[in-house]
Short mmCIF file of C-alpha atoms in Angstrom, two decimals:
data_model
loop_
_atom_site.label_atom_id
_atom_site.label_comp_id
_atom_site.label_asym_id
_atom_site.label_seq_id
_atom_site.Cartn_x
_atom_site.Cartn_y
_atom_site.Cartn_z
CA UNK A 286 0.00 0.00 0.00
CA UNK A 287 2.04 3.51 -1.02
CA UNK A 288 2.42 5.59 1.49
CA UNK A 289 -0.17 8.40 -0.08
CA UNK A 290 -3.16 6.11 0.63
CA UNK A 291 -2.44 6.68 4.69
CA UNK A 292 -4.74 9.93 5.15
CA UNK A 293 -7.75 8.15 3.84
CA UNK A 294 -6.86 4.84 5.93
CA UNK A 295 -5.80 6.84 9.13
CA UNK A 296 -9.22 8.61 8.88
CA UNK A 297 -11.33 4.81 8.56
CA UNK A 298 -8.75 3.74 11.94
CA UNK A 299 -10.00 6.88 13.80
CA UNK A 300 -13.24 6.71 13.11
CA UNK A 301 -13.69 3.10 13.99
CA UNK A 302 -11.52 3.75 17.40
CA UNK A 303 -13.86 6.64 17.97
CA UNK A 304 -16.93 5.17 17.25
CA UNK A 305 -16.24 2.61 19.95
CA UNK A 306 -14.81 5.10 22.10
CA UNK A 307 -17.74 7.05 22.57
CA UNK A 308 -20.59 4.77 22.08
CA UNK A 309 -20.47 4.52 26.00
CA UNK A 310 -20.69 8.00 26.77
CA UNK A 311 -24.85 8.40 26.81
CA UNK A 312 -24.70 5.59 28.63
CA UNK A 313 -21.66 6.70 31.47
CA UNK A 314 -24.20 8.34 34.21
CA UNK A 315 -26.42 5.12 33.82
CA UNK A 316 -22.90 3.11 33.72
CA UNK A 317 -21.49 4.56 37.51
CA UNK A 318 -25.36 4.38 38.67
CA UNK A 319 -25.63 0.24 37.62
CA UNK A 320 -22.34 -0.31 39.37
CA UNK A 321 -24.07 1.30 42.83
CA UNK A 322 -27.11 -0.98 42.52
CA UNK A 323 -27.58 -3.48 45.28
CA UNK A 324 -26.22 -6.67 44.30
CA UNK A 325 -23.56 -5.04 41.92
CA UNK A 326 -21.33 -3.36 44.74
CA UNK A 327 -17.80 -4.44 45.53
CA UNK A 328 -15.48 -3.12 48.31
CA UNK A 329 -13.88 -0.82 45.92
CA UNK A 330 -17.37 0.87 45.16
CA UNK A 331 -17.89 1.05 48.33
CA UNK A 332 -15.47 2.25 49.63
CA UNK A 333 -15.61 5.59 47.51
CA UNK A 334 -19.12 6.05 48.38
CA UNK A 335 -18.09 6.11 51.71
CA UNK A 336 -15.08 8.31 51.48
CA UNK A 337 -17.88 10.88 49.57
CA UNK A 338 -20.37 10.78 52.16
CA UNK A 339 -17.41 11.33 54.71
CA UNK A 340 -16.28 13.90 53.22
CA UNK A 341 -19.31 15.89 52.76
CA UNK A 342 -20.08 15.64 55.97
CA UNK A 343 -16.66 16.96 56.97
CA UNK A 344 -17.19 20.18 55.53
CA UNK A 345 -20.83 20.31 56.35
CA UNK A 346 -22.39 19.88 52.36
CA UNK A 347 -25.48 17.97 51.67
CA UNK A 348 -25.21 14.58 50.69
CA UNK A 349 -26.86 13.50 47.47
CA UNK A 350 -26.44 10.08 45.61
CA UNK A 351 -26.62 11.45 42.29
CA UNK A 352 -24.12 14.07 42.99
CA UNK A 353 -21.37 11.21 43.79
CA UNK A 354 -21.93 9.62 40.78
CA UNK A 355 -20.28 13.11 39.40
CA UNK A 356 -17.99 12.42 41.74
CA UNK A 357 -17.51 8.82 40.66
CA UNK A 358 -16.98 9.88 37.04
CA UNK A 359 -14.94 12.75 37.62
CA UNK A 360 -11.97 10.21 39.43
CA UNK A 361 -12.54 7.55 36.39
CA UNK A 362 -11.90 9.83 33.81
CA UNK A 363 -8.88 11.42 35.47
CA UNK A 364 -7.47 8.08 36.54
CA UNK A 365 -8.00 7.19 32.55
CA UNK A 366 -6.51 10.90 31.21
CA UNK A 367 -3.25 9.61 33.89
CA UNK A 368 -2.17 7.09 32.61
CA UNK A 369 -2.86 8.45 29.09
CA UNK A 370 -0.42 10.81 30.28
CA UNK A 371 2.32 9.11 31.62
CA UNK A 372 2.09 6.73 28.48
CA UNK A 373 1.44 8.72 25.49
CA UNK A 374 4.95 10.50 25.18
CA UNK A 375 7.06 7.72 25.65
CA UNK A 376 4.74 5.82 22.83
CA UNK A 377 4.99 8.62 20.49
CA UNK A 378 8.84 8.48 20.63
CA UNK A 379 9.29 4.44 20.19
CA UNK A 380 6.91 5.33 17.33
CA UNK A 381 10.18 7.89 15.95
CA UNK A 382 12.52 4.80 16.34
CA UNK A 383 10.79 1.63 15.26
CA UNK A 384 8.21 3.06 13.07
CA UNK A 385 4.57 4.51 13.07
CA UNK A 386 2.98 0.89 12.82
CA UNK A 387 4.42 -1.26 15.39
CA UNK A 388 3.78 1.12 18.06
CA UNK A 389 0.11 2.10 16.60
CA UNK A 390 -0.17 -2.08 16.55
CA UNK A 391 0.83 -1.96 20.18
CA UNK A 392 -1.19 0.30 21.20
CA UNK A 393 -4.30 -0.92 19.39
CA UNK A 394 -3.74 -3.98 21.41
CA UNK A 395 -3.51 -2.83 24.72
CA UNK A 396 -6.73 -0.48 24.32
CA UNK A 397 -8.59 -4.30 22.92
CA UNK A 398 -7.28 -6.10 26.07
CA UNK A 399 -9.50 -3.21 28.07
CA UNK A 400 -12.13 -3.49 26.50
CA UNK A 401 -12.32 -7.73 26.56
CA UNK A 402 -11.49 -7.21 30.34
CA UNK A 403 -14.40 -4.49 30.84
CA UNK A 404 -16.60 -7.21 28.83
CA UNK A 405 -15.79 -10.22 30.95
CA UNK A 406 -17.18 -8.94 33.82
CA UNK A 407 -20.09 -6.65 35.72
CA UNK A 408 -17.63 -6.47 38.88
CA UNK A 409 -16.83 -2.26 39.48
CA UNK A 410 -13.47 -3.08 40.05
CA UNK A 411 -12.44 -4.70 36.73
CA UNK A 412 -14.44 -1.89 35.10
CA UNK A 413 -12.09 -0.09 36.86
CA UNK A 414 -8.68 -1.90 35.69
CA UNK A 415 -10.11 -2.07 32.06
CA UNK A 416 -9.81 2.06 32.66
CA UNK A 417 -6.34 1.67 33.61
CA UNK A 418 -4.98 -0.98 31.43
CA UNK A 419 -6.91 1.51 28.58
CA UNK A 420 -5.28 4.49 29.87
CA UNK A 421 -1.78 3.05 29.85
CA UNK A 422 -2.47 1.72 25.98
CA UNK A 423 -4.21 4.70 24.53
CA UNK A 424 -1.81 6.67 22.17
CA UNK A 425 -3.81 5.59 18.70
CA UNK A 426 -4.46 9.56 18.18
CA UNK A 427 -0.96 10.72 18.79
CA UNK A 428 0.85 8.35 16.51
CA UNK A 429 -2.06 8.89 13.91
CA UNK A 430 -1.21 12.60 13.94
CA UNK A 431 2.82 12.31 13.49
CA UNK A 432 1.29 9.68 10.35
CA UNK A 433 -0.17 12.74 9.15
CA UNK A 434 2.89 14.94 9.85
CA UNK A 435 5.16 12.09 7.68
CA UNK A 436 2.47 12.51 4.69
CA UNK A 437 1.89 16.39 4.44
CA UNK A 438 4.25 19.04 4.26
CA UNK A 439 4.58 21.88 6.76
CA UNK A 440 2.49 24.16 4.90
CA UNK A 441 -0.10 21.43 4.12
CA UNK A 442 -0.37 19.60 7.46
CA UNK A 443 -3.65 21.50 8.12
CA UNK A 444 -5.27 19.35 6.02
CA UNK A 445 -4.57 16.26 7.44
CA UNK A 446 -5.42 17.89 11.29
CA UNK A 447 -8.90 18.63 9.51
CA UNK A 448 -9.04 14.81 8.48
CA UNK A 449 -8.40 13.78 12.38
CA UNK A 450 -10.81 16.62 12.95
CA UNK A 451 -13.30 15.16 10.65
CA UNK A 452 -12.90 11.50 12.45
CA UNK A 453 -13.58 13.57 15.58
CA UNK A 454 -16.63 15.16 14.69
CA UNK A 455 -18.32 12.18 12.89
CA UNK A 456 -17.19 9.70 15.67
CA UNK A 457 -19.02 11.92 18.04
CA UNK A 458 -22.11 11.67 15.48
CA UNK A 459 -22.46 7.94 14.69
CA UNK A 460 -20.91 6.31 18.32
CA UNK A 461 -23.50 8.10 20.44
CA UNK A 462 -26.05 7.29 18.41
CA UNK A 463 -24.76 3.14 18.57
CA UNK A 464 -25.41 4.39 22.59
CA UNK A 465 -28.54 5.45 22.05
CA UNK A 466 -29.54 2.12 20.39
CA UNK A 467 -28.30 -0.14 23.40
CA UNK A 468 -30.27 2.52 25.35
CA UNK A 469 -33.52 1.97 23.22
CA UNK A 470 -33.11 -2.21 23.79
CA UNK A 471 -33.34 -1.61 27.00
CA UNK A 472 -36.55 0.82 27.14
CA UNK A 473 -38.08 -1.68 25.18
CA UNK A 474 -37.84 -4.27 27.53
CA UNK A 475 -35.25 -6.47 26.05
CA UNK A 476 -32.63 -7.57 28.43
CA UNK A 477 -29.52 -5.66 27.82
CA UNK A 478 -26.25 -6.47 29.53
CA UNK A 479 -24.07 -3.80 30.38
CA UNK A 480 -21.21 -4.94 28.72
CA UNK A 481 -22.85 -4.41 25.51
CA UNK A 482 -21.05 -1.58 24.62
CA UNK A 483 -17.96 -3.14 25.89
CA UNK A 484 -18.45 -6.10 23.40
CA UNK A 485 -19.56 -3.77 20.52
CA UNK A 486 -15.35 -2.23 21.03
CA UNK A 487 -13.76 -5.47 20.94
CA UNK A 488 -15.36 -6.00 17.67
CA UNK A 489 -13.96 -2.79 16.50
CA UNK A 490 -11.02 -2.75 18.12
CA UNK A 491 -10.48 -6.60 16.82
CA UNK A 492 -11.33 -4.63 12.83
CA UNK A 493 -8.38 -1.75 13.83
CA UNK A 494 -6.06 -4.01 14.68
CA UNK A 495 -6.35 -6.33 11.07
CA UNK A 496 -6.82 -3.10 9.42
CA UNK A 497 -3.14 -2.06 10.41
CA UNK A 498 -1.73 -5.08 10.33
CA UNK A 499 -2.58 -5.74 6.46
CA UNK A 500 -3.23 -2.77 5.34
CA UNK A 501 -1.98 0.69 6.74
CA UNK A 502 1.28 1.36 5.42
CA UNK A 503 4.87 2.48 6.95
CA UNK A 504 4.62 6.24 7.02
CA UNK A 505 8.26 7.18 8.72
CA UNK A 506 10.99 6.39 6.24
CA UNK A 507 14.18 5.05 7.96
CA UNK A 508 16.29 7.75 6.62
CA UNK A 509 14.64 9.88 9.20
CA UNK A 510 14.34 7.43 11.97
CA UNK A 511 15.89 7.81 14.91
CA UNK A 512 18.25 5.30 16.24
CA UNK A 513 19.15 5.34 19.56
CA UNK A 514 17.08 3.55 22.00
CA UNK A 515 18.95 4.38 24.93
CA UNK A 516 18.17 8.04 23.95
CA UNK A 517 14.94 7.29 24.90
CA UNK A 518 14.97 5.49 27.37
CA UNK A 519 17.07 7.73 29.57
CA UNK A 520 14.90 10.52 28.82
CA UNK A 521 11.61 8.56 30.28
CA UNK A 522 11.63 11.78 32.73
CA UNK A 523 11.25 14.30 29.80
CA UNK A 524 8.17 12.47 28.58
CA UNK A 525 6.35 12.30 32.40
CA UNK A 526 8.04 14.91 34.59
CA UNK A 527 5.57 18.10 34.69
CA UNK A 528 8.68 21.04 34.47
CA UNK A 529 10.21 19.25 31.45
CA UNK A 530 7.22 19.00 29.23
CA UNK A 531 6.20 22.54 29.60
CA UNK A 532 10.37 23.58 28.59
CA UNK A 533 9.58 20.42 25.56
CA UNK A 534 13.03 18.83 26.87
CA UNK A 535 12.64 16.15 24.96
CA UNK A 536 13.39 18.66 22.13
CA UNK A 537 14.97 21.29 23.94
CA UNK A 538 18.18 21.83 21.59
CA UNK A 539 15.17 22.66 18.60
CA UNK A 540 14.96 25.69 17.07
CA UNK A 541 11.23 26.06 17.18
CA UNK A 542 11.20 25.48 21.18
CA UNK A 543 10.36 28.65 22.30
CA UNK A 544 7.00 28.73 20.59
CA UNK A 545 6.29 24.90 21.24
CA UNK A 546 6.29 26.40 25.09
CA UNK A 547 4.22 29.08 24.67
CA UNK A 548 1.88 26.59 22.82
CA UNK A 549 2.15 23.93 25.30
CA UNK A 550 1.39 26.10 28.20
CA UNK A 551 -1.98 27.94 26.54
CA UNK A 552 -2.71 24.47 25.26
CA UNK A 553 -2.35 22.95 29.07
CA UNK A 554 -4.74 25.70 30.73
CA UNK A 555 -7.35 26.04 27.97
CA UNK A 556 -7.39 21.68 28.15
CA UNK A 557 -7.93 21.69 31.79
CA UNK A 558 -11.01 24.37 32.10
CA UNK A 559 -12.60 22.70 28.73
CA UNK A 560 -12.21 19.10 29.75
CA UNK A 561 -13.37 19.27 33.06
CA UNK A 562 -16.50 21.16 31.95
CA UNK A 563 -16.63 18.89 28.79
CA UNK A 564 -16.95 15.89 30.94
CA UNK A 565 -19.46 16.65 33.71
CA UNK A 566 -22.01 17.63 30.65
CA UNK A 567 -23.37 14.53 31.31
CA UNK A 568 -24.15 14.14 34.57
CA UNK A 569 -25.28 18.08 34.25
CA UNK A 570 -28.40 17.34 32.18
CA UNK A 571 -28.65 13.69 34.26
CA UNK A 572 -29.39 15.77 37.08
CA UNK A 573 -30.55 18.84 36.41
CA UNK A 574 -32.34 18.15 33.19
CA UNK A 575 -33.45 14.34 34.41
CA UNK A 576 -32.29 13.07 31.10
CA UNK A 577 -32.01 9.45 30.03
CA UNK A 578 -29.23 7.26 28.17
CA UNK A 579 -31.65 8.09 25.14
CA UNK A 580 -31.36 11.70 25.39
CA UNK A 581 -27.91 11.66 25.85
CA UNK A 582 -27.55 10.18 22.43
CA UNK A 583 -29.60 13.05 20.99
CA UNK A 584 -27.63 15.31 22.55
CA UNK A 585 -24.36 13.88 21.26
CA UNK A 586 -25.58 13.23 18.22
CA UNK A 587 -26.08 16.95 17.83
CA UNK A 588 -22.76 18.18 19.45
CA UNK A 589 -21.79 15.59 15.79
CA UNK A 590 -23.84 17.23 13.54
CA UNK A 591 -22.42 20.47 14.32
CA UNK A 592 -19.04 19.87 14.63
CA UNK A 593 -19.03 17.92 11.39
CA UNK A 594 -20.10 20.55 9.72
CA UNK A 595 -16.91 23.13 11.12
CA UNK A 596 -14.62 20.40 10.26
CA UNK A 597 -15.83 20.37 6.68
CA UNK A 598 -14.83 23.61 6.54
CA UNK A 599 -11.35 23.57 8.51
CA UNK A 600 -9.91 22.18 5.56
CA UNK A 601 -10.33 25.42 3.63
CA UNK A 602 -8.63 27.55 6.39
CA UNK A 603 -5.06 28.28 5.76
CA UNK A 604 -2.44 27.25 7.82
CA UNK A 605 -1.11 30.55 8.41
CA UNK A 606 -4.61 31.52 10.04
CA UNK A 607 -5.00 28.35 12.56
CA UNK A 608 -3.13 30.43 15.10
CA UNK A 609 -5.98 32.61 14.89
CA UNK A 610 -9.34 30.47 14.39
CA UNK A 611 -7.82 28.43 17.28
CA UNK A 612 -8.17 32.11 19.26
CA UNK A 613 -11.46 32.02 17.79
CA UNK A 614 -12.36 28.76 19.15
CA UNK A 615 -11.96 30.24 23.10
CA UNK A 616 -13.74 32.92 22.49
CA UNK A 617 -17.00 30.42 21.46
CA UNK A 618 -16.35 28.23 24.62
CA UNK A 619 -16.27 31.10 26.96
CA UNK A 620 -20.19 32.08 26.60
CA UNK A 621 -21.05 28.64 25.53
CA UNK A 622 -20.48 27.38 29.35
CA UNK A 623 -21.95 30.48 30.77
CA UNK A 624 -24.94 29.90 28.81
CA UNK A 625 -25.15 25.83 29.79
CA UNK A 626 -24.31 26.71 33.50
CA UNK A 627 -27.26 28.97 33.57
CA UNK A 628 -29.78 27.55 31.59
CA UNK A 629 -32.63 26.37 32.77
CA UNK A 630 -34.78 25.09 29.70
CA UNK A 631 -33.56 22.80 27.12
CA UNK A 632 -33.63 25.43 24.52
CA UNK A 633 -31.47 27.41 26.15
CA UNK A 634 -29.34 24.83 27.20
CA UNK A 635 -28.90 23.49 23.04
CA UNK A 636 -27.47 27.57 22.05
CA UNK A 637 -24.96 26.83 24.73
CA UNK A 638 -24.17 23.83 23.25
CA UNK A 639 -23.85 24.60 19.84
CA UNK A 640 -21.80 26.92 20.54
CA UNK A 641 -19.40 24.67 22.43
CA UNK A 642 -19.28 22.22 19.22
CA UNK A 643 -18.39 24.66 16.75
CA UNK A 644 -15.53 25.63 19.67
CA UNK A 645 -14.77 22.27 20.02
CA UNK A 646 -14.01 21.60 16.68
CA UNK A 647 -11.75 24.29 16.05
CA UNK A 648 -9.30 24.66 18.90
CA UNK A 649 -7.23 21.41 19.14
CA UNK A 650 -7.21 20.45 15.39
CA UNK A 651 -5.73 24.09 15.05
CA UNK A 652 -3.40 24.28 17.90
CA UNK A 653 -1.76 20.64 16.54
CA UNK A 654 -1.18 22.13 13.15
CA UNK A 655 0.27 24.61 14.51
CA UNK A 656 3.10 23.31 16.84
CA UNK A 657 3.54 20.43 14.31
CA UNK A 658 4.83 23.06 12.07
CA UNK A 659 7.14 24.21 14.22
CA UNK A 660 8.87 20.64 14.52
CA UNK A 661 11.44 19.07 11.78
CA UNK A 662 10.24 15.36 10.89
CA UNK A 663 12.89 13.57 12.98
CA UNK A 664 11.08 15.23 16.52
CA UNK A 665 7.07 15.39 14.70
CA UNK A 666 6.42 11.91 16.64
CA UNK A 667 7.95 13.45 20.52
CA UNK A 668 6.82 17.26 19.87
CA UNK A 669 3.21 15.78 19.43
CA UNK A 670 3.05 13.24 21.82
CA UNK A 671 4.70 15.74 24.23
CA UNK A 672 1.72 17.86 23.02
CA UNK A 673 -0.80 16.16 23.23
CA UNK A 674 0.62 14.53 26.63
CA UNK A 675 0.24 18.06 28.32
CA UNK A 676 -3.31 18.06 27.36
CA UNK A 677 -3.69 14.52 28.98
CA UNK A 678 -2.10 15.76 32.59
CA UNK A 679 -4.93 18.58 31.94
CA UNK A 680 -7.65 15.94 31.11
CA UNK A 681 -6.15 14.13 34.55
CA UNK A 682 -6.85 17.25 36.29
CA UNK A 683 -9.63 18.73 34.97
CA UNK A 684 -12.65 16.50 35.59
CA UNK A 685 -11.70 15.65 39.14
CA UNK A 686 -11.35 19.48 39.49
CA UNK A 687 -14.72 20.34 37.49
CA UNK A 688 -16.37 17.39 39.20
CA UNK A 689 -14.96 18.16 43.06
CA UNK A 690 -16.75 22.02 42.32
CA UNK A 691 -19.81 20.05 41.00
CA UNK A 692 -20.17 18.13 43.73
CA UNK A 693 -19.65 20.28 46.49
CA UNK A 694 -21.38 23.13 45.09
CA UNK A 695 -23.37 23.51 42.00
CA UNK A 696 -23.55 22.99 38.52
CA UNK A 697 -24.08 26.58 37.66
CA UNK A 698 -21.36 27.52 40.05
CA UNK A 699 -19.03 25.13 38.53
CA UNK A 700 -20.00 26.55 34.33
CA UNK A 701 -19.85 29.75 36.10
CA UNK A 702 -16.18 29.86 37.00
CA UNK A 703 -14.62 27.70 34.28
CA UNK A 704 -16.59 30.10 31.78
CA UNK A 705 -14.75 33.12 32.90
CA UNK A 706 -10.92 31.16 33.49
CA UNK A 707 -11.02 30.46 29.95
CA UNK A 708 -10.38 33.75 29.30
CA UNK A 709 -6.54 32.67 30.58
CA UNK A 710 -5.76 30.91 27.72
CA UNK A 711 -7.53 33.06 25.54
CA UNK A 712 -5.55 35.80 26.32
CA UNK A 713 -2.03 33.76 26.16
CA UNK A 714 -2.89 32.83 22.76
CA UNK A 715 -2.89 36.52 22.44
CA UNK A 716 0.23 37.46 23.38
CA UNK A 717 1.98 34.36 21.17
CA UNK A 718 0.68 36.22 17.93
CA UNK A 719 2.41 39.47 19.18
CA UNK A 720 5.75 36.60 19.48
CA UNK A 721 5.18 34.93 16.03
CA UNK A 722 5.07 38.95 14.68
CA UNK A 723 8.83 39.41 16.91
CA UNK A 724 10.01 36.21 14.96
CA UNK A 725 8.73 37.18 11.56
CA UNK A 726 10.02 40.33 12.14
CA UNK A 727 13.80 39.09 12.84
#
């Protein structure tokens, strides 16, 4: 298979990785309520439930059921966004020395084996290590990005961020919607086991995996590999350590450094404010809003519709003007969690939201292109996985932050506050076009 064909089969590999990806998330709030059912507890369950209710007490703030089950998400999905973290970087750089596919076939595996363990049991705490063994094996999207960096040129490599963007966007559409169908099995009556979606991504997951194997081809030419293993391997600390991925160590002798940090940092905060919001949506409208698995799928399916439609139209944006549509793309999210913190009605609630999925499909697809350009070939794999590590820490943060306000407070409180912080990274993106001027300038 020549090595032009990859955008095209990088795209089907996303899109089936995404599909199964989020095909559980209408279906998370009902998810962390089945595993508190009589009969389904474990110690491990329990034990959190208790911690919560100790807490809360503690400082004196009601305690509500439904409100740990915020709680309860908010620690899975940073636990998951962890290990993501600590895993990613170090991934991204085997994937500069031994090639794009091996690593991508790794890594494909790992996120299978979580998926067969999550399906082999109802127990909470092997749900639990299916998270972590997940976490630890999830770097599909990094090493699919530096595929995209080895195919397209520095001043086209917006186009294949819009492709990834375009997996994004319809992923979100069509694996909600597979949600939504488990959900309507079960309103029907018909038995449905909770592993169902579980089962529905080792199918997929078993497709990726044959799908590289036989088909995807070798993107990184061995010319520009690199070769020294114990390189990385005594760098493991540049790839995990907090300080050295904001200074990108792992590249620190590169020209384009500089602005990789400036990226990295506005990339970090705007990640952590946006995530944790992103991922108590949820359990907002599950309490507030009393919604079911079924209209979480609608909802979802509409964040897709949206942001497939902004995606389609990424592609014409120039790469010199995804520094600023990415600036753009703040300035949406900012009123678009003011308006879902305060709404009170569902139409009210859906401006909110569409505003947050044209934001959502702008930002990151435009951020990537842009520090990717500022990286040679031999560094696209570590500069991205760095990249994209920094917005896993904030992913590890950010929903146990958003969730801990959520919890103990209130869900308008919680919108409220992340609404206006986002102006932080807003404003550093800012400042970086007044450096990319100094640069140009020079």
């Amino acid at each position: 298979m020549k090595k032009n064909s990859a955008p095209l089969l990088i795209f089907i590999l996303l899109l089936f990785d995404l599909i199964a990806f989020t095909s559980i998330l209408p279906l998370f709030p009902a998810l962390i309520d089945y595993y508190g059912l009589i009969g389904r507890r474990d110690q491990l369950y329990d034990g959190i439930e208790m911690f919560c209710q100790f807490f809360q007490n503690t400082i004196g703030t009601p305690s509500s059921k439904h409100l740990h089950s915020v709680f309860f998400g908010g620690v899975l999905g940073s636990l998951y966004c962890l290990l993501q973290f600590l895993s990613s970087p170090l991934l991204g750089a085997l994937s500069d020395i031994y090639g794009r596919k091996p690593i991508l076939l790794l890594s494909i595996a790992g996120t299978l084996l979580s998926y067969i363990i999550w399906a082999s049991t109802n127990n909470f705490t092997y749900f639990v290590l299916s998270r972590i063994v997940g976490g630890l094996s999830k770097a599909s999207v990094s090493i699919c990005i530096a595929i995209m960096a080895d195919v397209y040129s520095q001043k086209k490599i917006g186009q294949g961020m819009a492709i990834i963007g375009a997996a994004f966007s319809i992923g979100f559409l069509v694996g909600p919607i597979i949600g939504v169908y488990f959900s309507h099995i079960a309103n029907a009556g018909i038995e449905l086991a909770i592993d169902a979606p579980a089962k529905f991504a080792v199918l997929l997951s078993i497709i990726e995996l044959i799908f590289v194997a036989l088909i995807l081809p070798e993107t990184l030419e061995i010319s520009k590999r690199k070769t020294l293993i114990n390189e990385v391997l005594e760098n493991c600390l540049l790839y995990i350590k907090p300080s050295a991925l904001f200074r990108f160590a792992a590249v620190n002798n590169h020209p384009g450094v500089k602005l990789m940090q400036s990226y990295g940092r506005a990339y970090f905060v705007y990640m952590f404010f946006y995530s944790g919001l992103e991922f108590t949506l949820s359990f907002l409208t599950h309490t507030r809003f009393n919604y079911d698995s079924m209209q979480q799928g609608k909802m979802y399916f509409y964040i897709g519709i949206l942001m497939t439609i902004v995606q389609g139209g990424i592609r014409q944006i120039p790469n010199t003007k995804h520094h600023t549509t990415a600036i753009y793309g703040i300035a949406f999210t900012i009123p678009a969690y003011i308006i879902i913190g305060n709404s009170s009605s569902a139409n009210g609630f859906y401006i909110g939201l569409a505003l947050y999925a044209i934001a959502s499909s702008l930002v990151v697809p435009c951020m990537t292109s842009c520090i990717s350009n500022e990286a040679t070939d031999d560094v696209k794999g570590v500069t991205i996985g760095v990249f994209r590590c920094l917005g896993a820490l904030a992913r590890a943060i950010g929903p146990l932050f958003a969730s801990t306000v959520f919890w103990l407070f209130d869900p308008t409180i919680c919108y409220m506050i992340g609404g206006v912080l986002l102006f932080i990274p807003l404003f550093m993106l800012r400042h970086l076009s007044s450096e990319i001027n100094a640069i140009k300038e020079e």
